[in-house]
Short mmCIF file of C-alpha atoms and ligand atoms in Angstrom, two decimals:
data_model
loop_
_atom_site.label_atom_id
_atom_site.label_comp_id
_atom_site.label_asym_id
_atom_site.label_seq_id
_atom_site.Cartn_x
_atom_site.Cartn_y
_atom_site.Cartn_z
CA MET A 1 8.26 41.65 13.70
CA SER A 2 5.83 41.01 16.50
CA CYS A 3 2.25 41.54 15.38
CA CYS A 4 1.72 43.44 18.58
CA GLU A 5 4.61 45.83 18.43
CA ARG A 6 2.15 48.63 18.23
CA HIS A 7 1.26 47.75 21.80
CA GLY A 8 4.93 47.91 22.91
CA ALA A 9 6.00 50.85 25.04
CA ALA A 10 2.71 52.67 24.69
CA GLY A 11 0.76 49.71 26.08
CA PRO A 12 -2.24 48.08 24.46
CA VAL A 13 -4.71 50.14 22.48
CA ALA A 14 -7.83 51.15 24.39
CA VAL A 15 -10.59 48.52 24.25
CA ASP A 16 -13.79 49.68 22.55
CA PRO A 17 -15.91 50.52 25.62
CA ALA A 18 -18.94 48.92 24.00
CA LEU A 19 -17.10 45.57 23.84
CA ALA A 20 -15.13 45.75 27.08
CA GLY A 21 -18.01 44.22 29.02
CA LEU A 22 -18.47 41.28 26.64
CA ARG A 23 -18.34 37.90 28.46
CA ILE A 24 -18.60 34.31 27.31
CA ARG A 25 -21.47 32.08 28.55
CA PRO A 26 -19.87 29.68 31.07
CA GLU A 27 -22.76 27.16 31.06
CA ARG A 28 -22.53 26.81 27.27
CA LEU A 29 -18.74 26.34 27.45
CA LEU A 30 -19.02 23.75 30.23
CA GLY A 31 -21.90 21.98 28.48
CA ARG A 32 -19.86 21.50 25.31
CA LEU A 33 -16.81 20.36 27.30
CA GLU A 34 -18.96 17.70 29.00
CA GLN A 35 -20.54 16.58 25.72
CA LEU A 36 -17.13 16.10 24.15
CA ALA A 37 -15.76 14.40 27.29
CA ALA A 38 -18.56 11.82 27.07
CA ILE A 39 -17.05 10.51 23.84
CA GLY A 40 -14.45 7.91 24.76
CA ARG A 41 -15.20 8.03 28.48
CA THR A 42 -13.69 5.03 30.28
CA ASP A 43 -14.88 3.22 33.42
CA GLU A 44 -12.32 5.18 35.46
CA GLY A 45 -13.80 8.45 34.16
CA ALA A 46 -10.88 9.11 31.81
CA CYS A 47 -11.17 10.32 28.25
CA CYS A 48 -9.71 7.91 25.74
CA ARG A 49 -9.77 9.37 22.26
CA LEU A 50 -6.46 8.31 20.80
CA ALA A 51 -5.76 10.01 17.48
CA LEU A 52 -7.65 8.70 14.42
CA THR A 53 -9.66 6.10 16.33
CA ASP A 54 -13.46 5.78 16.12
CA GLU A 55 -13.70 7.95 19.24
CA ASP A 56 -11.58 10.67 17.64
CA LYS A 57 -13.90 10.53 14.62
CA ALA A 58 -16.98 10.91 16.83
CA GLY A 59 -15.38 13.90 18.60
CA ARG A 60 -14.47 15.49 15.26
CA ASP A 61 -17.98 14.95 13.91
CA LEU A 62 -19.45 16.70 16.96
CA LEU A 63 -17.07 19.63 16.58
CA VAL A 64 -17.77 20.01 12.90
CA SER A 65 -21.51 20.06 13.64
CA TRP A 66 -20.93 22.85 16.19
CA MET A 67 -18.79 24.79 13.71
CA ARG A 68 -21.57 24.58 11.12
CA GLU A 69 -24.19 25.68 13.68
CA LEU A 70 -22.05 28.76 14.32
CA GLY A 71 -21.95 29.52 10.59
CA LEU A 72 -18.25 28.73 10.18
CA GLU A 73 -16.86 27.57 6.84
CA VAL A 74 -15.36 24.15 7.57
CA ARG A 75 -12.34 22.79 5.74
CA VAL A 76 -10.22 19.71 6.38
CA ASP A 77 -6.64 19.50 5.13
CA ARG A 78 -4.61 16.52 3.95
CA ILE A 79 -3.31 15.63 7.40
CA GLY A 80 -6.83 15.87 8.83
CA ASN A 81 -6.54 19.25 10.56
CA VAL A 82 -10.02 20.80 10.75
CA PHE A 83 -10.56 24.55 10.37
CA GLY A 84 -13.67 26.66 10.90
CA LEU A 85 -13.50 30.15 9.37
CA ARG A 86 -15.56 33.16 10.42
CA ARG A 87 -15.15 35.88 7.85
CA GLY A 88 -13.99 39.37 8.83
CA THR A 89 -15.07 42.67 7.37
CA GLU A 90 -11.83 42.67 5.37
CA ASP A 91 -10.10 39.91 3.47
CA LEU A 92 -6.97 39.89 5.64
CA SER A 93 -4.89 37.09 7.14
CA PRO A 94 -6.94 35.56 9.96
CA VAL A 95 -6.37 35.36 13.66
CA MET A 96 -6.32 31.66 14.56
CA SER A 97 -7.08 29.92 17.82
CA GLY A 98 -7.50 26.26 18.67
CA SER A 99 -5.79 23.14 19.92
CA HIS A 100 -6.48 19.39 19.67
CA ILE A 101 -9.16 16.91 20.72
CA ASP A 102 -7.18 13.68 20.65
CA THR A 103 -6.20 12.44 24.11
CA VAL A 104 -3.76 10.05 25.73
CA ARG A 105 -5.30 6.76 26.83
CA THR A 106 -5.77 8.12 30.35
CA GLY A 107 -6.67 11.67 29.37
CA GLY A 108 -8.80 14.19 31.20
CA ARG A 109 -11.69 16.30 29.96
CA PHE A 110 -9.86 19.53 29.23
CA ASP A 111 -6.41 18.86 27.74
CA GLY A 112 -6.72 20.31 24.23
CA ASN A 113 -10.52 20.30 24.32
CA LEU A 114 -10.63 23.60 26.21
CA GLY A 115 -8.59 25.35 23.52
CA VAL A 116 -10.93 24.21 20.76
CA ILE A 117 -14.22 24.66 22.58
CA GLY A 118 -13.02 27.94 24.14
CA ALA A 119 -12.32 29.31 20.66
CA LEU A 120 -15.82 28.24 19.51
CA GLU A 121 -17.30 29.87 22.61
CA ALA A 122 -15.46 33.13 21.88
CA ILE A 123 -16.89 33.09 18.36
CA GLU A 124 -20.41 32.32 19.53
CA THR A 125 -20.15 35.22 22.00
CA LEU A 126 -19.26 37.52 19.09
CA ASN A 127 -22.11 36.07 17.01
CA ASP A 128 -24.59 36.71 19.84
CA ALA A 129 -23.37 40.29 20.24
CA GLY A 130 -23.44 40.89 16.49
CA VAL A 131 -19.75 41.84 16.49
CA ARG A 132 -17.84 41.59 13.21
CA THR A 133 -14.07 41.67 13.48
CA ARG A 134 -11.91 43.26 10.81
CA ARG A 135 -9.79 40.13 10.39
CA PRO A 136 -11.31 36.68 9.92
CA LEU A 137 -11.18 34.31 12.88
CA VAL A 138 -10.27 30.65 12.41
CA VAL A 139 -10.72 27.79 14.87
CA GLY A 140 -8.04 25.13 14.23
CA VAL A 141 -8.30 21.53 15.44
CA PHE A 142 -4.98 19.82 14.89
CA THR A 143 -4.51 16.11 14.23
CA ASN A 144 -2.64 13.89 16.70
CA GLU A 145 -1.24 16.45 19.11
CA GLU A 146 -0.63 13.84 21.78
CA GLY A 147 1.61 11.50 19.85
CA ALA A 148 0.44 8.72 22.17
CA ARG A 149 -0.59 6.49 19.26
CA PHE A 150 1.59 7.91 16.46
CA ALA A 151 4.89 9.78 17.05
CA PRO A 152 5.82 12.57 16.79
CA ASP A 153 3.43 14.57 18.93
CA MET A 154 2.01 17.81 17.47
CA MET A 155 1.96 15.94 14.14
CA GLY A 156 -0.89 17.87 12.46
CA SER A 157 0.46 21.30 13.35
CA LEU A 158 4.02 20.25 12.49
CA VAL A 159 2.94 19.16 9.01
CA TYR A 160 0.83 22.33 8.70
CA VAL A 161 3.86 24.59 9.21
CA GLY A 162 6.06 22.53 6.88
CA GLY A 163 8.15 20.91 9.61
CA LEU A 164 7.38 17.33 8.55
CA PRO A 165 6.71 16.12 4.98
CA LEU A 166 3.10 15.00 4.52
CA LYS A 167 4.16 11.64 3.08
CA GLU A 168 6.35 10.88 6.08
CA ALA A 169 3.49 11.75 8.44
CA LEU A 170 0.99 9.62 6.49
CA ASP A 171 3.42 6.68 6.49
CA THR A 172 3.93 6.78 10.26
CA VAL A 173 3.07 3.47 11.91
CA GLY A 174 1.53 3.62 15.38
CA ILE A 175 1.82 1.51 18.51
CA ASP A 176 -0.92 -0.78 17.15
CA GLY A 177 0.75 -1.28 13.76
CA LYS A 178 -1.74 0.96 11.92
CA ARG A 179 -0.65 3.65 9.43
CA VAL A 180 -1.67 7.32 9.85
CA GLY A 181 -2.79 7.69 6.22
CA ASP A 182 -4.99 4.57 6.37
CA GLU A 183 -6.58 5.56 9.65
CA LEU A 184 -7.20 9.10 8.46
CA ALA A 185 -9.00 7.78 5.38
CA ARG A 186 -10.90 5.18 7.42
CA ILE A 187 -12.42 7.82 9.72
CA GLY A 188 -13.21 10.11 6.77
CA TYR A 189 -10.84 12.95 7.65
CA ALA A 190 -8.28 12.73 4.84
CA GLY A 191 -9.31 16.15 3.58
CA ASP A 192 -8.38 17.91 0.37
CA ALA A 193 -7.48 21.39 1.61
CA GLY A 194 -3.85 22.32 1.03
CA LEU A 195 -1.40 22.34 3.91
CA GLY A 196 -0.80 25.74 5.44
CA LEU A 197 -4.26 26.73 4.17
CA TYR A 198 -4.32 29.93 6.24
CA ARG A 199 -1.22 31.88 7.14
CA PRO A 200 -2.37 33.41 10.42
CA HIS A 201 -1.76 36.97 11.45
CA ALA A 202 -1.48 35.53 14.97
CA PHE A 203 -2.21 32.30 16.86
CA VAL A 204 -3.45 32.07 20.45
CA GLU A 205 -4.03 28.76 22.24
CA LEU A 206 -5.98 28.44 25.48
CA HIS A 207 -4.98 25.37 27.51
CA ILE A 208 -5.00 24.00 31.02
CA GLU A 209 -1.56 24.33 32.60
CA GLN A 210 -1.18 20.56 33.26
CA GLY A 211 1.33 21.44 35.98
CA PRO A 212 1.20 22.84 39.52
CA VAL A 213 2.45 26.43 39.24
CA LEU A 214 -0.81 28.42 38.96
CA ASP A 215 -2.64 26.20 41.45
CA ILE A 216 0.10 26.45 44.10
CA GLU A 217 0.44 30.22 43.70
CA GLY A 218 -3.32 30.82 43.51
CA VAL A 219 -2.92 32.71 40.21
CA ARG A 220 -5.86 32.55 37.77
CA ILE A 221 -4.19 33.09 34.39
CA GLY A 222 -0.82 32.17 32.87
CA ALA A 223 0.50 34.34 30.05
CA VAL A 224 2.70 31.72 28.42
CA GLU A 225 5.83 33.22 26.92
CA SER A 226 7.90 30.09 26.21
CA LEU A 227 7.78 26.31 25.93
CA GLN A 228 10.48 23.81 26.75
CA GLY A 229 12.40 21.62 24.31
CA ILE A 230 11.30 18.01 23.87
CA SER A 231 13.42 14.96 22.99
CA TRP A 232 11.70 11.62 22.40
CA GLN A 233 13.37 8.36 21.45
CA GLU A 234 12.60 4.67 21.42
CA VAL A 235 15.32 2.34 22.69
CA THR A 236 15.37 -1.33 21.73
CA ILE A 237 17.59 -3.74 23.63
CA THR A 238 18.29 -7.17 22.22
CA GLY A 239 19.74 -9.73 24.63
CA GLN A 240 19.20 -13.47 24.99
CA SER A 241 16.36 -15.27 26.70
CA ASN A 242 17.34 -18.09 28.95
CA HIS A 243 16.20 -19.97 32.04
CA ALA A 244 15.70 -17.73 35.08
CA GLY A 245 16.74 -20.45 37.48
CA THR A 246 19.73 -22.03 35.78
CA THR A 247 21.57 -19.10 34.18
CA PRO A 248 24.29 -17.66 36.45
CA MET A 249 24.16 -13.88 36.76
CA ARG A 250 27.56 -13.46 35.07
CA LEU A 251 26.34 -15.26 31.93
CA ARG A 252 23.18 -13.21 31.34
CA HIS A 253 22.38 -10.82 28.48
CA ASP A 254 19.28 -9.50 30.14
CA ALA A 255 17.20 -6.96 28.21
CA GLY A 256 14.82 -6.58 31.17
CA TYR A 257 17.67 -5.55 33.45
CA CYS A 258 18.82 -3.00 30.84
CA ALA A 259 15.32 -1.48 30.66
CA ALA A 260 15.31 -1.06 34.44
CA ALA A 261 18.83 0.43 34.38
CA ILE A 262 17.70 2.96 31.77
CA GLY A 263 14.82 4.07 34.02
CA THR A 264 17.20 4.53 36.93
CA LYS A 265 19.78 6.36 34.84
CA LEU A 266 17.17 8.83 33.56
CA ARG A 267 16.30 9.76 37.13
CA GLU A 268 20.02 10.17 37.89
CA ILE A 269 20.58 12.45 34.88
CA ALA A 270 17.65 14.65 35.91
CA ARG A 271 18.97 14.84 39.48
CA GLU A 272 22.52 15.67 38.37
CA LEU A 273 21.48 18.39 35.93
CA GLY A 274 18.91 19.78 38.35
CA GLY A 275 16.84 22.90 37.60
CA ASP A 276 14.14 22.33 34.99
CA GLN A 277 15.53 19.01 33.74
CA VAL A 278 12.89 16.26 33.51
CA CYS A 279 13.31 12.69 32.21
CA THR A 280 10.69 9.95 31.87
CA MET A 281 10.59 6.33 30.74
CA GLY A 282 6.88 6.07 29.87
CA LEU A 283 6.58 2.80 27.97
CA VAL A 284 8.24 -0.56 28.62
CA LYS A 285 7.67 -3.75 26.64
CA LEU A 286 9.47 -6.97 27.43
CA HIS A 287 9.65 -10.11 25.34
CA PRO A 288 8.69 -12.83 26.07
CA ASN A 289 7.47 -11.16 29.30
CA LEU A 290 7.27 -14.31 31.43
CA ILE A 291 8.14 -14.89 35.08
CA ASN A 292 10.81 -17.51 34.61
CA VAL A 293 12.41 -16.32 31.36
CA ILE A 294 15.19 -13.73 31.08
CA ALA A 295 13.88 -11.12 28.63
CA ALA A 296 15.39 -11.40 25.17
CA ARG A 297 14.14 -8.04 24.05
CA ALA A 298 13.01 -4.80 25.64
CA THR A 299 11.59 -1.66 24.10
CA VAL A 300 11.35 1.52 26.15
CA THR A 301 10.48 5.11 25.32
CA VAL A 302 12.47 8.03 26.67
CA ASP A 303 11.10 11.57 27.08
CA ILE A 304 13.69 14.22 28.03
CA ARG A 305 12.75 17.92 28.34
CA ASN A 306 14.40 21.18 29.33
CA THR A 307 13.73 24.88 28.83
CA ASP A 308 17.42 25.32 27.92
CA GLU A 309 18.61 23.78 24.65
CA ALA A 310 22.25 23.39 25.75
CA THR A 311 21.24 21.50 28.91
CA LEU A 312 18.81 19.36 26.94
CA ARG A 313 21.67 18.40 24.62
CA GLU A 314 23.85 17.60 27.61
CA ALA A 315 21.14 15.29 28.99
CA GLU A 316 20.91 13.55 25.61
CA ARG A 317 24.71 13.22 25.49
CA ARG A 318 24.91 11.66 28.96
CA PHE A 319 22.11 9.26 28.10
CA ALA A 320 23.73 8.17 24.82
CA ALA A 321 27.07 7.56 26.59
CA PHE A 322 25.28 5.47 29.22
CA LEU A 323 23.65 3.29 26.54
CA GLU A 324 27.08 2.49 25.08
CA GLU A 325 28.45 1.48 28.48
CA LEU A 326 25.37 -0.57 29.26
CA ALA A 327 25.49 -2.47 25.95
CA ALA A 328 29.14 -3.37 26.50
CA ALA A 329 28.69 -4.37 30.14
CA GLU A 330 25.66 -6.60 29.60
CA GLY A 331 26.62 -7.95 26.16
CA VAL A 332 23.42 -6.77 24.49
CA LYS A 333 22.66 -4.78 21.35
CA ILE A 334 21.07 -1.38 21.94
CA GLU A 335 19.46 0.58 19.12
CA THR A 336 17.72 3.95 19.29
CA ARG A 337 15.09 5.51 17.05
CA ARG A 338 14.33 9.22 17.19
CA LEU A 339 10.58 9.85 17.67
CA ALA A 340 10.52 13.62 18.18
CA ARG A 341 12.93 16.50 18.75
CA PHE A 342 11.81 20.07 19.22
CA GLU A 343 13.92 22.95 20.52
CA PRO A 344 12.57 25.29 23.22
CA VAL A 345 10.31 28.00 21.80
CA GLN A 346 10.04 31.67 22.70
CA PHE A 347 6.53 33.00 22.10
CA ASP A 348 5.55 36.50 20.96
CA ASP A 349 6.05 39.04 23.70
CA GLY A 350 3.38 41.36 22.33
CA ILE A 351 0.66 38.69 22.51
CA ALA A 352 1.79 37.57 25.99
CA HIS A 353 1.50 41.23 26.97
CA LEU A 354 -2.04 41.39 25.56
CA VAL A 355 -2.99 38.33 27.60
CA GLU A 356 -1.63 39.97 30.76
CA HIS A 357 -3.41 43.20 29.91
CA HIS A 358 -6.83 41.60 29.39
CA ALA A 359 -6.47 39.36 32.44
CA GLY A 360 -5.74 42.46 34.52
CA ARG A 361 -8.63 44.37 33.00
CA LEU A 362 -10.97 41.46 33.85
CA GLY A 363 -9.71 41.49 37.45
CA LEU A 364 -7.81 38.19 37.13
CA SER A 365 -4.39 37.62 38.66
CA CYS A 366 -1.84 36.67 36.00
CA ARG A 367 1.79 35.66 35.73
CA ARG A 368 4.20 35.07 32.88
CA MET A 369 5.25 31.44 32.62
CA THR A 370 6.76 28.67 30.52
CA SER A 371 4.97 25.53 29.33
CA GLY A 372 6.23 22.14 30.40
CA ALA A 373 3.93 20.32 27.98
CA GLY A 374 4.12 20.31 24.21
CA HIS A 375 1.41 22.20 22.32
CA ASP A 376 0.34 22.96 18.76
CA ALA A 377 1.21 26.60 19.53
CA GLN A 378 4.90 25.69 19.50
CA MET A 379 4.56 24.69 15.84
CA LEU A 380 2.40 27.66 14.83
CA ALA A 381 5.07 29.91 16.39
CA ARG A 382 7.26 28.99 13.40
CA ILE A 383 4.96 30.83 11.00
CA CYS A 384 3.23 33.59 12.97
CA PRO A 385 3.32 35.53 16.25
CA THR A 386 1.96 33.12 18.85
CA ALA A 387 1.32 32.83 22.58
CA MET A 388 -0.77 30.78 24.98
CA ILE A 389 -3.18 31.32 27.85
CA PHE A 390 -3.06 28.86 30.77
CA VAL A 391 -5.64 28.21 33.47
CA PRO A 392 -4.85 26.26 36.67
CA SER A 393 -4.91 22.47 36.87
CA ILE A 394 -6.08 21.38 40.31
CA GLY A 395 -3.17 19.67 42.07
CA GLY A 396 -1.14 20.02 38.85
CA ILE A 397 -2.57 16.68 37.67
CA SER A 398 -2.87 15.90 33.96
CA HIS A 399 -2.69 12.93 31.57
CA ASN A 400 -4.70 11.32 34.36
CA PRO A 401 -8.47 10.77 34.72
CA ALA A 402 -8.36 13.03 37.80
CA GLU A 403 -7.31 16.03 35.68
CA ASP A 404 -9.54 18.94 36.68
CA THR A 405 -9.90 22.72 36.48
CA ARG A 406 -12.45 24.84 38.36
CA PRO A 407 -15.39 25.91 36.17
CA GLU A 408 -14.75 29.57 37.01
CA ASP A 409 -11.17 29.22 35.78
CA LEU A 410 -12.28 27.58 32.53
CA ALA A 411 -14.63 30.51 31.99
CA ALA A 412 -12.05 33.13 33.02
CA GLY A 413 -9.46 31.76 30.58
CA THR A 414 -12.06 31.80 27.80
CA ASP A 415 -12.95 35.42 28.58
CA VAL A 416 -9.27 36.34 28.32
CA LEU A 417 -9.10 34.43 25.03
CA LEU A 418 -12.18 36.27 23.72
CA HIS A 419 -10.72 39.69 24.40
CA THR A 420 -7.24 38.78 23.18
CA LEU A 421 -8.70 37.52 19.90
CA LEU A 422 -10.97 40.52 19.60
CA GLU A 423 -8.09 42.91 19.92
CA LEU A 424 -5.81 40.96 17.56
CA ALA A 425 -8.58 40.81 14.95
CA SER A 426 -9.57 44.47 15.23
C1 GLV B 1 1.73 16.53 25.04
O1 GLV B 1 0.75 16.56 25.80
C2 GLV B 1 3.04 16.40 25.63
O2 GLV B 1 3.57 17.39 26.17
O3 GLV B 1 3.56 15.27 25.67
MN1 MN B 2 -2.82 19.36 25.08
MN1 MN B 3 -1.80 16.12 26.47
#
């Protein structure tokens, strides 16, 4: 049952007039976002805090210090998820909000960070106003959401909800040959709290959209009601290196050519299926990677997404059939390794409705939408009613140092989060 069914046909319950005017402090929110963004800042102005690196540790340490300043009870679980609990007036299941602070190598300032710092800001606003909620509030910071160093993405939240055995997650080896469990221990975040520590009454994640829809339409808030399915795999092609000048084209077993053909085929599959279908080859490694040597080996990663599970499967089927043809035609061996596979998720309609309601009450334009990116919320949705709040990304740019969101939109999204949490926890 939706936790918000009581809001159904009758609409949301009336907001306590004394609390309706409560607003977050934008300068405090922006200040914390900047402080966190300074950790791992690159020369290009990007944020580089790959999961479980020294930079991730420094970001976590800063967050934990903020949680303690706000009087939250901090606990770290065995996959390194960090939780800050604010007690309610009753010992009920908590309302949880949060996101991640790891980034891709070329990350921006807000991806994930806004969801965590926004939740802290909502809590500090309640502290300042002396408001106690009936249910506890928990800020969750999930390990390795990005999956850029260790696949799968959303690893911490996936383990939290029981979707991936802890041992398998800890044994995962990253792109630099390091093991999750060792890196977690090295940075001091292999905690002892049990997995699934809190079973939330509801989960709400504030996030930048990372796409163009809100920006193009000039809408301030997205009430996110669904999230598309994600298929990740690694493809390894083994051919034969040989001399680039002397080997006739008909005698080649060229892994580099196969990698390029895969990139082209992915674009073709997306074009043929149309609609929401997206396909990306994000990583390419060639060996020996020299100008005058035909590549003996290529490794590429493939990211295929769709809001519709049947179409996503069709894209995967077409891609697998292509790999077979390619291997036979070029005389190479092609192996695939599954890195992640998540079906599309439908979020809780009642919470999406609450988000719309509070956006409207705060005078903010709002639309229902789907998420193109993966988020911890898609994992939490397996165990509790969940939805997300999006704010616009300027130019729809993300996973890029130029990622940006207007300060007033960051604040507006956090105000909507505050009131959504307040109502869910009342
Ligand atoms: C996470 O950011 C993803 O959608 O890949
Ligand atoms: Mn994110
Ligand atoms: Mn991201």
